[in-house]
Amino acid sequence: MSDSDSGTARPITIVGDPVLHRPCAPVEEFDDRLAGLVADMFASMYAAEGVGLAANQIGVPLRVFVYDCQDDDGVEHVGHVVNPVLAEQPPDRRQLDDSAEGCLSVPGPHHELARPDYARVTGVDLHGEPITVEGTGYFARCLQHEFDHLEGRLYIDRLSKRQRKNVLAEMERMQEEKAKRAAEPTETKEAKEAKEAKETKTAGTGKSSAPAN
């Protein structure tokens, strides 16, 4: 996570912001500003508890994305790609995975979306040196999801009109509930700890199997 040590978390852009709905421009200058952008992207991704982030998700229309994502074998992949190109799927690697997918720019809901179970991305790093990243399972989904962002496409744009409408309605509902909870009187620390202790005894908890990116 060293890439985020000097970065500053920025607000995440939300569906409807024009920067999310048009293709991003190629990076042409490999300088300290690019390094600072990548650091801010990592910081923003970690602050939002995501597994991937494209530059336009913090309002910068450049072709860069970062990731810190596990594959289906539990192997963690951390890095960045500048000016990425998503390789065409080889015939023997076109198996589809219809797992649930979420997005920091569509906060809250997840929806099943079929994507190839393998992805290969080529591009360059902060210094302009060629790099290749490939992955399977959830990491492959992450790579394709972030590349889509740079093309001006959200995952909900790949859903049917009805599915997209339902996801956006669920997002609005969840955001309204979140705002309502934030406006309620804050529990005292003691009352909150007692409540959490009681809930822990009665039910286990766990993270969602479909992190957002």
Coordinates of N, CA and C in Angstrom, one line a residue, residues 2 8 22 33 42 45 48-49 53 63 74-75 83 86 93 97 114 117 127 155 171 173 177 188 208:
S2 N 2.1 1.1 -0.3 CA 3.0 2.3 -0.2 C 2.7 3.3 -1.2
T8 N -3.7 11.8 -1.1 CA -4.8 12.4 -0.4 C -6.1 11.9 -1.0
R22 N -18.0 9.7 -20.5 CA -17.3 10.0 -21.8 C -15.9 9.4 -21.7
R33 N 3.2 15.1 -11.5 CA 1.7 15.3 -11.3 C 1.0 13.9 -11.6
F42 N -4.9 5.8 -5.1 CA -4.8 4.7 -4.1 C -5.4 5.1 -2.8
M45 N -9.2 5.1 -3.2 CA -9.7 3.8 -3.3 C -9.8 3.1 -1.9
A48 N -12.5 4.6 0.4 CA -13.8 4.2 0.0 C -14.0 2.7 0.1
E49 N -12.9 2.0 0.5 CA -13.0 0.5 0.7 C -13.3 -0.2 -0.6
L53 N -10.0 1.5 -8.9 CA -10.4 2.9 -9.1 C -9.9 3.5 -10.4
R63 N -6.5 8.3 -18.8 CA -6.6 6.8 -18.8 C -5.6 6.2 -17.9
G74 N -7.3 -16.2 -3.8 CA -6.8 -15.4 -2.6 C -5.5 -14.7 -2.8
V75 N -5.0 -14.7 -4.0 CA -3.7 -14.0 -4.3 C -4.0 -12.5 -4.5
N83 N -2.7 4.3 -19.6 CA -3.0 4.0 -21.0 C -3.3 2.6 -21.3
L86 N -7.2 -3.3 -23.3 CA -7.8 -4.6 -22.9 C -7.6 -5.6 -24.1
R93 N -10.3 -19.0 -23.8 CA -10.4 -18.3 -22.5 C -11.7 -17.5 -22.4
D97 N -18.3 -15.6 -16.4 CA -18.6 -15.6 -15.0 C -19.7 -14.6 -14.7
A114 N -22.5 -10.9 -16.4 CA -21.6 -11.9 -17.1 C -20.4 -11.2 -17.7
D117 N -14.0 -14.8 -17.7 CA -13.3 -15.2 -16.5 C -11.8 -14.9 -16.6
H127 N 6.5 5.5 -15.2 CA 7.7 5.9 -15.9 C 7.7 5.7 -17.4
Y155 N -20.7 -0.2 -15.1 CA -21.2 -1.6 -15.3 C -22.7 -1.7 -15.5
M171 N -30.1 2.3 -5.4 CA -29.0 3.2 -5.0 C -29.7 4.4 -4.3
R173 N -32.6 4.6 -2.9 CA -33.2 4.2 -1.6 C -32.2 4.1 -0.5
E177 N -31.7 6.2 3.0 CA -31.7 5.6 4.3 C -30.4 6.0 5.0
T188 N -24.9 7.1 22.5 CA -23.8 7.2 23.4 C -22.8 6.0 23.1
S208 N -19.3 -8.4 2.3 CA -20.0 -8.7 1.0 C -19.0 -9.5 0.1

